[in-house]
XYZ file of C-alpha atoms in Angstrom:
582
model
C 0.000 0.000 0.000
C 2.568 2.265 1.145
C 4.969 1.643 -2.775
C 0.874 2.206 -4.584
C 0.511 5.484 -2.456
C 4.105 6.837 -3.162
C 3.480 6.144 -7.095
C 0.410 8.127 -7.277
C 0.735 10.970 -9.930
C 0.869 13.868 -8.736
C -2.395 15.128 -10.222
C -4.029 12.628 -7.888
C -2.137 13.824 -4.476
C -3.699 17.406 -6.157
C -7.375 16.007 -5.565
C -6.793 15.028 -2.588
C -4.815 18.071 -0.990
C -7.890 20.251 -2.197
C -10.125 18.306 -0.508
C -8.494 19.438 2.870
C -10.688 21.598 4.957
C -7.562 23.042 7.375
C -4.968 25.002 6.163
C -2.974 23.400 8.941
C -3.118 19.564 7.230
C -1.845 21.072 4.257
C 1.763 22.502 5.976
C 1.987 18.754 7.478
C 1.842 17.488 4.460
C 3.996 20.093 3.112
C 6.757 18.574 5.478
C 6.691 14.781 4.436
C 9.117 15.188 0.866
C 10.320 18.207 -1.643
C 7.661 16.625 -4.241
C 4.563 17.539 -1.657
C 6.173 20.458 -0.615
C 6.221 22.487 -4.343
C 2.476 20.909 -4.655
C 1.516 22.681 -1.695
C 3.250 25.503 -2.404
C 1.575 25.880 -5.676
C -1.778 25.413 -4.225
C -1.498 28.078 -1.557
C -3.962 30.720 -2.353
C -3.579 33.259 0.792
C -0.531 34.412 2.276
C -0.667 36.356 5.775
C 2.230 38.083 6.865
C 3.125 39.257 10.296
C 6.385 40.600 11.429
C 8.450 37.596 12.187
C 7.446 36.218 8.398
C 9.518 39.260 6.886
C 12.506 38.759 9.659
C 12.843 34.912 8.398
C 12.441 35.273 4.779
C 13.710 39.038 4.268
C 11.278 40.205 2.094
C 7.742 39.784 0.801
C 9.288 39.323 -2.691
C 11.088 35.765 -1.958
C 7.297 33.845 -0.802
C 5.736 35.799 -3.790
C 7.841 33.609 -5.845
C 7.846 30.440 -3.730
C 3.703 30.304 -3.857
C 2.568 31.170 -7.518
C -0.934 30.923 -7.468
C -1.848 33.432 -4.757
C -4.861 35.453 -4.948
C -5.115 37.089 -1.397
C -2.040 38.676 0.488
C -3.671 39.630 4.150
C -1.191 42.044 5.701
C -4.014 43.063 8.353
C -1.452 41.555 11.833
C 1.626 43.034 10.208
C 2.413 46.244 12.943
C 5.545 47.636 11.000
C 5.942 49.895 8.135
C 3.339 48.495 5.273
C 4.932 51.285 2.810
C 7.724 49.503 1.766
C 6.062 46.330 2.072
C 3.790 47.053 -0.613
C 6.797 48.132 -2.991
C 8.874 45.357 -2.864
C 5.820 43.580 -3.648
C 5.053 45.994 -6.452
C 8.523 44.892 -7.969
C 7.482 41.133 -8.760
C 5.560 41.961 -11.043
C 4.790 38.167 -12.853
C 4.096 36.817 -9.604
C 1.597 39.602 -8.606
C -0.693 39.014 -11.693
C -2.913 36.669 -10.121
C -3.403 38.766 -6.814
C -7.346 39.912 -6.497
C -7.542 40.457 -2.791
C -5.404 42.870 -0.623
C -5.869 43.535 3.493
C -4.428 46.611 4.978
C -6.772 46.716 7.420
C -5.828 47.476 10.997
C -3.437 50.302 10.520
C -2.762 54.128 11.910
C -3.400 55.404 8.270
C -3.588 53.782 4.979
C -0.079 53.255 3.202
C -0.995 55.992 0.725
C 3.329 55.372 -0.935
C 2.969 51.826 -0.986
C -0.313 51.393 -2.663
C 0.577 54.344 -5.128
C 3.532 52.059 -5.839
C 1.343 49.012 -6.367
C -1.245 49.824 -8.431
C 0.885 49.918 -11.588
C 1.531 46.402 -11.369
C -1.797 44.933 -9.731
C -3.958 45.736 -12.392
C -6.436 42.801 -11.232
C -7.231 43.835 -7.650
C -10.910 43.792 -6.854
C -11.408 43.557 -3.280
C -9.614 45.951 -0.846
C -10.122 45.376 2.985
C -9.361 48.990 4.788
C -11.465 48.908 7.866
C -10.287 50.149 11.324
C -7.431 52.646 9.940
C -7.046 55.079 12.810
C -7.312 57.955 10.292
C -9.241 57.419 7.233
C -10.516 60.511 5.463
C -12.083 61.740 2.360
C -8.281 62.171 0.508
C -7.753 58.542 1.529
C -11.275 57.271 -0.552
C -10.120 59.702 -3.182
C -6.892 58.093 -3.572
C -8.328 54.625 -3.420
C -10.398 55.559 -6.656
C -7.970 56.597 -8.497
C -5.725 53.973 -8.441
C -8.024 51.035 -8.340
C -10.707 52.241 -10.500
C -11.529 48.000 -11.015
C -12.310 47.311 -7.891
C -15.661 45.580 -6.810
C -15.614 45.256 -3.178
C -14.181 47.737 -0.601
C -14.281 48.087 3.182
C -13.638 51.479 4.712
C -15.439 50.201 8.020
C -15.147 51.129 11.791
C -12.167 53.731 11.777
C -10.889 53.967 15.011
C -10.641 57.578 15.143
C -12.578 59.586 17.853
C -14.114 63.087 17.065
C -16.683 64.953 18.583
C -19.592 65.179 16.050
C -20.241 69.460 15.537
C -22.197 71.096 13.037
C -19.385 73.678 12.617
C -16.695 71.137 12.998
C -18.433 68.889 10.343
C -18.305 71.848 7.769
C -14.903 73.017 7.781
C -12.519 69.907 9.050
C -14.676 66.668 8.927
C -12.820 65.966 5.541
C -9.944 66.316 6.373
C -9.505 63.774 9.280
C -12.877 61.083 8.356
C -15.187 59.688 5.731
C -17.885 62.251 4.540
C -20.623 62.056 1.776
C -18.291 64.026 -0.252
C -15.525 61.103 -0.445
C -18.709 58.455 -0.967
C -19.582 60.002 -3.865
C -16.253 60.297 -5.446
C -15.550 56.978 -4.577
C -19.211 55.673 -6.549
C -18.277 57.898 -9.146
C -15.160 56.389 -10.133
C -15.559 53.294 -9.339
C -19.099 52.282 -10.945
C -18.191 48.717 -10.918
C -18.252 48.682 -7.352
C -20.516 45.455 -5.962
C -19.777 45.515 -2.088
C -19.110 48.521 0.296
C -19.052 48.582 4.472
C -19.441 51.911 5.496
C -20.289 50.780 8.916
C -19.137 52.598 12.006
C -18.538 55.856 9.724
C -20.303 58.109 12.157
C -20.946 61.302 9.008
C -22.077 59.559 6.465
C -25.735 60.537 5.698
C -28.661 59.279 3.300
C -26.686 61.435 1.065
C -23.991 58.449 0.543
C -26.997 55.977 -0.164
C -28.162 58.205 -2.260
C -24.751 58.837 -4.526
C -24.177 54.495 -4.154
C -27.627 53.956 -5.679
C -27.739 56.236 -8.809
C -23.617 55.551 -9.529
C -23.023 51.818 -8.557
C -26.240 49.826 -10.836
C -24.248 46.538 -10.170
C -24.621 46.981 -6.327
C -25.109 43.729 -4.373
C -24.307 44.010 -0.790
C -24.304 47.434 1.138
C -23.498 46.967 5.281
C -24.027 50.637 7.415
C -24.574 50.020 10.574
C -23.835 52.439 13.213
C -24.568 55.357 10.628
C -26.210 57.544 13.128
C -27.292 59.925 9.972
C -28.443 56.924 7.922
C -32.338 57.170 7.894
C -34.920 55.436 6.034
C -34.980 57.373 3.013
C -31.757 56.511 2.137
C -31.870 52.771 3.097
C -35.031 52.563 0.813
C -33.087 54.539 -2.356
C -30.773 51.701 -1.991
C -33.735 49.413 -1.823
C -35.564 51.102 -4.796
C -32.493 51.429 -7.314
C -30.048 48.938 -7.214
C -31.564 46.072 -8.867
C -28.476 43.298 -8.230
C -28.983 43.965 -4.394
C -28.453 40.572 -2.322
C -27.416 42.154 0.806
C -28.018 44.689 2.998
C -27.059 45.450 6.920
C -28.584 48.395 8.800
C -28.848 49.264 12.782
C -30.159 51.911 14.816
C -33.649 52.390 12.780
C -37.082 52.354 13.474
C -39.740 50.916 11.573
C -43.269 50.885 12.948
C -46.470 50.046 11.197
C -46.941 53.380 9.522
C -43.303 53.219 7.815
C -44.177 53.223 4.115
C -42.090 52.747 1.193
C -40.995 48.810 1.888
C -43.549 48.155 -1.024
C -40.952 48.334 -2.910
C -39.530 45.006 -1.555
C -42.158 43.055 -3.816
C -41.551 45.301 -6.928
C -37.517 45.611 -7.070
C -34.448 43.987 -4.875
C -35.948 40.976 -5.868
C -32.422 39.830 -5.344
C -32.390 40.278 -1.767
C -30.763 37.222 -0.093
C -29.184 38.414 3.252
C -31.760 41.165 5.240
C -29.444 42.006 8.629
C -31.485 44.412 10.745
C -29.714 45.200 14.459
C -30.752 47.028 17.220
C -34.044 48.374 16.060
C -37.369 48.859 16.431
C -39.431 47.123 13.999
C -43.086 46.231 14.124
C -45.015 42.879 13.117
C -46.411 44.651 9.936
C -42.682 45.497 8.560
C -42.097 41.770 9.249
C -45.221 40.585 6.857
C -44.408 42.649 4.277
C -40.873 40.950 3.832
C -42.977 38.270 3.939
C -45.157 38.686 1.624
C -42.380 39.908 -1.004
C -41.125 36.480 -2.011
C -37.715 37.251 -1.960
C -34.878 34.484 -2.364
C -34.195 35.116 1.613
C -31.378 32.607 2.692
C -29.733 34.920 5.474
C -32.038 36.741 8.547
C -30.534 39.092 11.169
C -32.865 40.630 13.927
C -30.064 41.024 16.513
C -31.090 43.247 19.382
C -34.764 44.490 17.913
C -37.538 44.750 19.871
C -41.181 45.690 19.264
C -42.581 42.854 16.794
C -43.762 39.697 18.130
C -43.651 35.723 17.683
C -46.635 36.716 15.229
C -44.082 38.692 12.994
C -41.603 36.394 13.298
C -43.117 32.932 12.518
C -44.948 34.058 9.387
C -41.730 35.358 8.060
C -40.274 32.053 9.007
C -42.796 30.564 7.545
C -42.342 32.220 4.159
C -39.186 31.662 3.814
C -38.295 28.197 5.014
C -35.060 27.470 2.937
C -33.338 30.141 5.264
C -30.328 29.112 6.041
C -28.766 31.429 8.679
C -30.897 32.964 11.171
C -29.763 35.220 14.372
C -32.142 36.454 17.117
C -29.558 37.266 19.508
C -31.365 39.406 22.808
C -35.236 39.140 21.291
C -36.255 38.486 24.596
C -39.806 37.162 23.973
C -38.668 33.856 22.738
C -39.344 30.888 25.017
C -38.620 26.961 24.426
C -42.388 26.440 23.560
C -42.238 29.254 20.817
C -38.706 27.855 19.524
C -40.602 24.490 19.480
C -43.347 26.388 16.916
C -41.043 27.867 14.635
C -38.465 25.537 14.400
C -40.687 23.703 12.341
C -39.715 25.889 9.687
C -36.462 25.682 9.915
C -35.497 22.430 8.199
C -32.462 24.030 5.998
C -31.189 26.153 8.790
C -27.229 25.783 9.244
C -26.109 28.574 11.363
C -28.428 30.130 14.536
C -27.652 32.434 16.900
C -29.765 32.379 19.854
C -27.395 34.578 22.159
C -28.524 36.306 24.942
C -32.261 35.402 24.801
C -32.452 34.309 28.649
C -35.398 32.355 28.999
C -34.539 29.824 26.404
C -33.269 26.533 27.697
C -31.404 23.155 27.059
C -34.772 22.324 25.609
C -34.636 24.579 22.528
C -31.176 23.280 21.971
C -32.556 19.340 21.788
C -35.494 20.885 19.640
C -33.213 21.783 17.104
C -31.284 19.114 17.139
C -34.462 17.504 16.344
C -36.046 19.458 13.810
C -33.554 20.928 11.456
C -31.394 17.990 10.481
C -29.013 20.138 8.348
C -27.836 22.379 11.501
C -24.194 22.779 11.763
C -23.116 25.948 14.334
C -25.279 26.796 17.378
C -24.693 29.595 18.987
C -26.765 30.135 22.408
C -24.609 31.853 25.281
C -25.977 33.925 27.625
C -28.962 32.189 27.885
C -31.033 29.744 30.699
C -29.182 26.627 28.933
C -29.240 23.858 32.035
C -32.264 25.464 33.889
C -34.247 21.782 33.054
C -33.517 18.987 33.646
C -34.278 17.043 30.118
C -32.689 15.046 27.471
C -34.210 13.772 24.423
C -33.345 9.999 24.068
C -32.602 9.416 20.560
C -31.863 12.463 19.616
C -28.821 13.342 17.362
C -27.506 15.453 14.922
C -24.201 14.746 13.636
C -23.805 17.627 11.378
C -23.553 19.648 13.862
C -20.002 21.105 14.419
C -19.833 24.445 15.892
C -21.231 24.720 19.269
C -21.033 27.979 21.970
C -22.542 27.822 25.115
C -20.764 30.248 27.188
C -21.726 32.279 30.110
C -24.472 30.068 30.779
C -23.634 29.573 34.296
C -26.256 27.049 35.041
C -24.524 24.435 32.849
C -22.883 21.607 34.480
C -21.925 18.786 34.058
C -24.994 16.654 32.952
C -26.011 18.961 30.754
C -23.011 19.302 29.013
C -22.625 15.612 28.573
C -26.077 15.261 26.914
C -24.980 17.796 24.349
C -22.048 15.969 23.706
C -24.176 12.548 22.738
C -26.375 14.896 20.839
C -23.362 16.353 18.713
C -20.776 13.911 18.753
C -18.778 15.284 15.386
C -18.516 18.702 17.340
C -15.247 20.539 16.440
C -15.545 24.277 18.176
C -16.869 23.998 21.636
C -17.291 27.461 23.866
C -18.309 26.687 27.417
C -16.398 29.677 28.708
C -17.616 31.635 32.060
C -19.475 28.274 33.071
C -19.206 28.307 36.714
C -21.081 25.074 37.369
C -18.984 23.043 35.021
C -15.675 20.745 36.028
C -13.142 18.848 34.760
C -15.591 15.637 34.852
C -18.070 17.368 32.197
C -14.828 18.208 29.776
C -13.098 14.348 30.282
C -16.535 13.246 29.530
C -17.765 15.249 26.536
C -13.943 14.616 25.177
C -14.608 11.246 25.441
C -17.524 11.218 23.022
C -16.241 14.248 20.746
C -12.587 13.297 19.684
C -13.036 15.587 16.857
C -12.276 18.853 18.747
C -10.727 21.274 16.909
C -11.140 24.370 18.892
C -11.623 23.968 22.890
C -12.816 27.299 24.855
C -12.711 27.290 28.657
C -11.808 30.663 29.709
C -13.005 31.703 33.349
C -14.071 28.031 34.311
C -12.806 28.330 37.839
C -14.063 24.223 38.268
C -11.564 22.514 35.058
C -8.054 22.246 36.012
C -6.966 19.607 33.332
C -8.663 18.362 30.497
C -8.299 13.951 31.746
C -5.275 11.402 30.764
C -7.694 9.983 27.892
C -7.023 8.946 24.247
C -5.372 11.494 21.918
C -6.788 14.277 20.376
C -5.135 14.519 17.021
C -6.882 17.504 15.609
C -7.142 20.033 18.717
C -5.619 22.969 17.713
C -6.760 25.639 19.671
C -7.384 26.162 23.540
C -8.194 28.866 25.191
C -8.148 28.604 29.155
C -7.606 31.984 30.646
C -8.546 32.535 33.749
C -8.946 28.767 34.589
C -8.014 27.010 37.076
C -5.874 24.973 34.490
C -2.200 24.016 36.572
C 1.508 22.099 35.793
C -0.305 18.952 35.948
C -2.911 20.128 33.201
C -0.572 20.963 30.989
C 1.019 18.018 31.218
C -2.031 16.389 30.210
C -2.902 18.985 27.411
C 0.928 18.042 26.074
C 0.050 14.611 26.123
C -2.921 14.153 24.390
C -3.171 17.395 22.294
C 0.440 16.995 19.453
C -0.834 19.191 16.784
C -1.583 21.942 19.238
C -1.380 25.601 17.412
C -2.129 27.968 20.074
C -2.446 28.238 23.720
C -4.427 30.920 26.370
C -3.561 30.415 29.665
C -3.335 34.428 30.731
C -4.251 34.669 34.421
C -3.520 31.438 35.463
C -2.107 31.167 38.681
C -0.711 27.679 38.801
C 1.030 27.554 35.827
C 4.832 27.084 36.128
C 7.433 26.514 33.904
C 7.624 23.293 34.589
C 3.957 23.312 32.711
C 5.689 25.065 30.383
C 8.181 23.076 29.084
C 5.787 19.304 29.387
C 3.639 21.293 26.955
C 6.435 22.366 24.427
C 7.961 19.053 24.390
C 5.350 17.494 23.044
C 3.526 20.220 21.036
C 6.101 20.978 18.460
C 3.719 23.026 16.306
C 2.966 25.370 18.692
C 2.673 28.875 17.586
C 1.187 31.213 19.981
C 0.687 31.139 23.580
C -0.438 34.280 26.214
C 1.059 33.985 29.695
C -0.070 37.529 30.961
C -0.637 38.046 34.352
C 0.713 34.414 34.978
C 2.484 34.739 38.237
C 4.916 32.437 38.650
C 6.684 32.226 35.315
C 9.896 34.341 34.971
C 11.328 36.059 31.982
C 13.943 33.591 32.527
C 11.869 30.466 31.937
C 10.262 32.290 29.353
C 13.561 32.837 27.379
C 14.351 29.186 27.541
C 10.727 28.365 26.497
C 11.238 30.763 23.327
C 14.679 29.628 22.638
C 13.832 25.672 22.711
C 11.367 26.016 20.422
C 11.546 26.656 16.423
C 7.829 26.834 15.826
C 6.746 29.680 18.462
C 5.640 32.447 16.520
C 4.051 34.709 18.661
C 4.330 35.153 22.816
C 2.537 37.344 25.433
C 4.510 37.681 28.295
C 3.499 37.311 31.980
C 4.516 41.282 32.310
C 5.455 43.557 29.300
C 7.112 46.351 31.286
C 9.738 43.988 32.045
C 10.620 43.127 28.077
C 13.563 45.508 27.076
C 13.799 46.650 23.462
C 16.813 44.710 22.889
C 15.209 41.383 24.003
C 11.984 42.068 22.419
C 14.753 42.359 19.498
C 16.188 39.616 20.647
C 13.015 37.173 20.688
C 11.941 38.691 16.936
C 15.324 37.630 15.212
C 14.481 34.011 17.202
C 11.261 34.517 14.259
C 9.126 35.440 17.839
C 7.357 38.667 18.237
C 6.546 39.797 21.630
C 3.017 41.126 21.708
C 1.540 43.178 25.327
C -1.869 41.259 24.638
C-alpha cells in the first residue's frame, strides 16, 4: 500500500490536498518530501504576513515567488511599516498578476506610498479590505479611486478615530480627518463597478452616501451601514428602490413601525435580496409581513437586538421563507422553548443560529433543534437559561452539527453538558467559557464522546483544572483557558494528548509554572502562539528558555510587558518570535 501510495501521480495527491478543509493539514503534508512540498506551495492561495514572516524570509518578494498561485495577500497583523512592504511587492511583477484580494486593514493610516507604488503592477485587484485605519478621510477614498478604478468590493469600516460630532466642525474639518458624503460620492463615481461597500461605524455619512451608491453603482449587491447615526430610512429605501443586483443589505439603529411606508418596494424591485441584517431596532409585526409577503430568495435573517414585533411577525416570516439558512435572534427576549418548538418547524435548511442572549430559552430549545432541522451545523446560544431543566431527548442526534457555543451560561454543568455531547458527537468548536457550574468531569466526559475537537474554549471556568489522561486528540488545535483554574499537571495532560496543538491561552492562570511550560512544548512541536499575561509564577527567565527551545513559536505574550527591554523584544523577533503586550 505504502509503494501504490508513493506512485500516485501527482495530479491525484492534487485532488486530494484540495479536498483538505484546514490550512494546517496542508503545511503537514507540506513537510513529508520536496515533491509535496512544491504541490503545496503551488496550491497556496492566501498568504498572511506578520512581522516575524519578513525577519525569516527578508522580504515579501522571496514567498511571492515560492507560492505562484496566490490570490489574497492579508497584511491586516503586520504592525511595521506596510509602505515599503507594498513596494517590494510591487517589484514582482509576474508573480503579482494573479493577486485579487489585498488587506491593509488594521493600521494608523492607509499606506498611501505603498499602494501608489502598487497599483501599476496589480492591475487585477478587486477587493480591498481597509477597515479600522485610525485615520481614514475623504483624501484617503479619493486616492483609493484613483488607483483602483476596477475594484468591486471595498471596506472602509469602523475607523478607530474619535471626534466629537459638531455642526461647525463637520463643515470646515470633517474631511480632512474622516469619511464624509463628499468622499462616498467620489468613490461611486469612479468606481461604478463597485458590488460591495461597508461603510459601517462611519459616524458622518448621511442618506446622502446611499443616495450617490444607488444612482452611480447599478451593479450593487451588498451594502453593510450600521452604526450610521445619519443613515435614515430614506436613504436605506433609495438603496432598496435602485439597485436592482442587491443581495445584501445590513442596517442598525432604525425604526420601523407600522406606519413606515415605502418597503412596497420590496415586492416590486431587490428581488435579489438574499441576506436582510437588521440590528438594534425597532421594527413592528407589519414590517415583518411585508418581507414576507415579497417572495424574496431570503437565505440569510438578522434581527439582533430588535424589539417591538412579536412571535406573530416572526413565525410568518419564518414561515415564508423556510429554505433560510442562517438565522440570528440574539437578545429578542420574547422567545421561550415552547415558541422555539413552533417555529423551528420551519427551519429544516437552517445551518447557522444564533440564539445569544435570549435568557429564557433553555437546554430544551437546543434538543429541539437538534431535532427538527437535520441540516444544523453551528449553534450559537450563550448567555442564555441553557441547564435550567432537567431534560434530554433519548434518541436524539444530529451529527452535522459542528460548531457549538454555550458560554456564560452559568447554570450548565456537568450533565447537561454531557447530553450535548451525545447529541453532537462530530462537534469541532466547543465554547463553554464563564461556566461556573462546570468541572473537569463534564470536559473528560464530553472529550470522550467528541474526539473531533478542533477548537476547545474554557476561559473563566474556575471548576476545570486539566482536560483527563484519555485517548489522543489529534486535531485540537486551539485552547483557550484563561482565567482557569488549568495548573503544571494540566498541561502536562494537554501536552500529552493534544500533538498538533497551534495555540495556547492560559493568561491569568495562577498555577502555571514553567515546569507546565516546558511538558507542553515538548510534546507540542507546532505550537505557535501562547499568552502567559498576568501568569504569576513564570519568569522572563523560563520564558527565554521556552522561546529559545522552540523553532515553531511564533508569537508570545509575556506574563509582564514592562519587564521586556527593546533589545530582548529584538532579541526574541530575530528568534522569528514577536513579543506582543496582549
Amino acid at each position: 500500500m505504502a509503494n501504490q501510495s508513493k506512485d500516485l501521480p501527482m495530479e491525484c495527491w492534487e485532488l486530494i490536498f484540495n479536498r483538505l478543509t484546514h490550512q494546517s493539514d496542508l503545511e503537514s503534508f507540506s513537510l513529508v518530501c520536496k515533491q509535496f512540498l512544491a504541490l503545496t506551495n503551488r496550491l497556496r492561495l492566501i498568504l498572511s504576513v506578520i512581522d516575524s514572516t519578513l525577519l525569516i524570509h527578508g522580504t515579501i518578494a522571496k514567498l511571492i515567488h515560492r507560492f505562484p498561485n496566490l490570490s489574497s495577500i492579508d497584511l491586516s497583523n503586520f504592525s511595521g511599516d506596510l509602505d515599503p512592504v507594498l513596494v517590494d511587492l510591487s517589484n514582482s511583477v509576474s508573480y503579482t498578476s494573479k493577486i485579487e484580494q489585498l488587506d491593509v486593514s488594521n493600521r494608523k493610516k492607509l499606506p498611501v506610498k505603498g499602494l501608489r507604488e502598487l497599483a501599476g503592477n496589480l492591475k487585477g485587484l478587486r477587493v480591498l479590505n481597509c477597515s479600522n485605519v485610525s485615520v481614514l478621510c475623504d483624501y484617503d477614498l479619493y486616492v483609493i479611486a484613483d488607483l483602483f478604478p476596477f475594484l468591486e468590493e471595498i471596506d472602509i469600516s469602523y475607523p478607530s478615530m474619535d471626534y466629537v460630532v459638531d455642526t461647525g466642525y463637520i463643515a470646515s474639518e470633517a474631511s480632512k480627518l474622516a469619511v464624509t458624503d463628499d468622499g462616498i460620492e467620489v468613490l461611486s463615481v469612479k468606481l461604478s463597478g463597485l458590488r460591495r461597500i461597508n461603510i459601517a461605524g462611519n459616524h458622518l455619512i448621511t442618506d446622502r452616501s446611499l443616495v450617490a451608491l444607488s444612482m452611480n453603482c447599478l451593479n450593487l449587491e451588498g451594502v453593510e451601514m450600521d452604526d450610521c447615526p445619519f443613515v435614515t430610512l430614506k436613504g436605506i429605501l433609495s438603496i432598496l428602490r435602485t439597485c436592482a443586483a442587491l443581495s445584501w443589505i445590513s442596517v442598525s439603529e432604525i425604526r420601523i413601525d407600522k406606519t413606515s411606508s415605502g418597503f412596497e418596494c420590496l415586492a416590486t424591485s431587490s428581488r435579489t435580496l438574499q441576506k436582510l441584517e437588521v440590528a438594534n431596532s425597532s421594527i413592528s409585526d407589519e414590517f415583518l409581513f411585508m418581507v414576507a409577503n415579497a417572495c424574496l430568495p431570503l437565505n440569510t435573517l438578522s434581527l439582533c437586538w430588535c424589539s417591538d414585533f412579536t412571535l406573530s411577525g416572526i413565525s410568518k416570516l419564518l414561515c415564508a421563507y423556510r429554505s433560510l439558512k442562517f438565522v440570528s435572534l440574539d437578545e429578542v427576549e420574547f422567545l421561550t422553548d415552547e415558541y422555539m418548538n413552533e417555529i423551528s418547524q420551519y427551519l429544516r435548511c437552517l445551518a447557522t443560529i444564533h440564539l445569544g442572549g435570549c435568557v429564557r430559552l433553555t437546554n430544551l430549545t437546543f434538543f429541539t433543534l437538534a431535532r427538527n432541522c437535520p441540516l444544523l451545523e453551528q449553534v450559537y446560544m450563550e448567555n442564555t437559561g441553557f441547564g435550567t431543566k432537567d431534560c434530554f431527548q433519548h434518541g436524539v442526534k444530529n451529527l452535522r452539527i459542528r460548531d457549538v457555543n454555550l458560554s456564560s451560561n452559568r447554570y450548565l454543568d456537568d450533565d447537561a453538558l454531557m447530553n450535548v455531547a451525545l447529541i453532537c458527537p462530530n462537534m469541532d468548536f466547543l465554547d463553554v467559557s464563564s461556566c461556573n457550574s462546570l468541572t473537569e468531569a463534564g470536559i473528560i466526559s464530553a472529550l470522550e464522546v467528541c474526539n473531533q475537537i478542533r477548537n476547545l474554549q474554557l476561559d473563566n471556568c474556575p471548576g476545570i483544572k486539566h482536560i483527563g489522561k484519555g485517548a489522543e486528540l489529534p486535531n485540537v488545535e486551539v485552547i483557550s483557558a484563561a482565567g482557569s483554574a488549568i495548573n503544571d499537571e494540566g498541561l502536562a495532560m494537554i501536552g500529552n494528548r493534544c500533538s498538533r496543538l497551534l495555540k495556547l491561552d492560559l493568561e491569568n492562570c495562577k498555577g502555571v509554572t514553567a515546569e507546565g511550560l516546558h511538558a507542553i512544548m515538548k510534546n507540542c512541536r507546532s505550537l505557535r502562539d501562547i499568552n502567559l499575561k498576568s501568569c504569576p509564577q513564570v519568569s522572563i527567565n523560563s520564558l527565554n528558555s521556552l522561546v529559545f527551545s522552540s523553532s515553531s513559536l511564533r508569537r508570545v505574550i509575556p506574563p509582564c510587558c514592562s519587564a521586556f527591554t527593546d533589545s530582548l523584544r529584538g532579541f526574541y523577533l530575530h528568534h522569528g518570535c514577536r513579543v506582543y503586550s496582549g
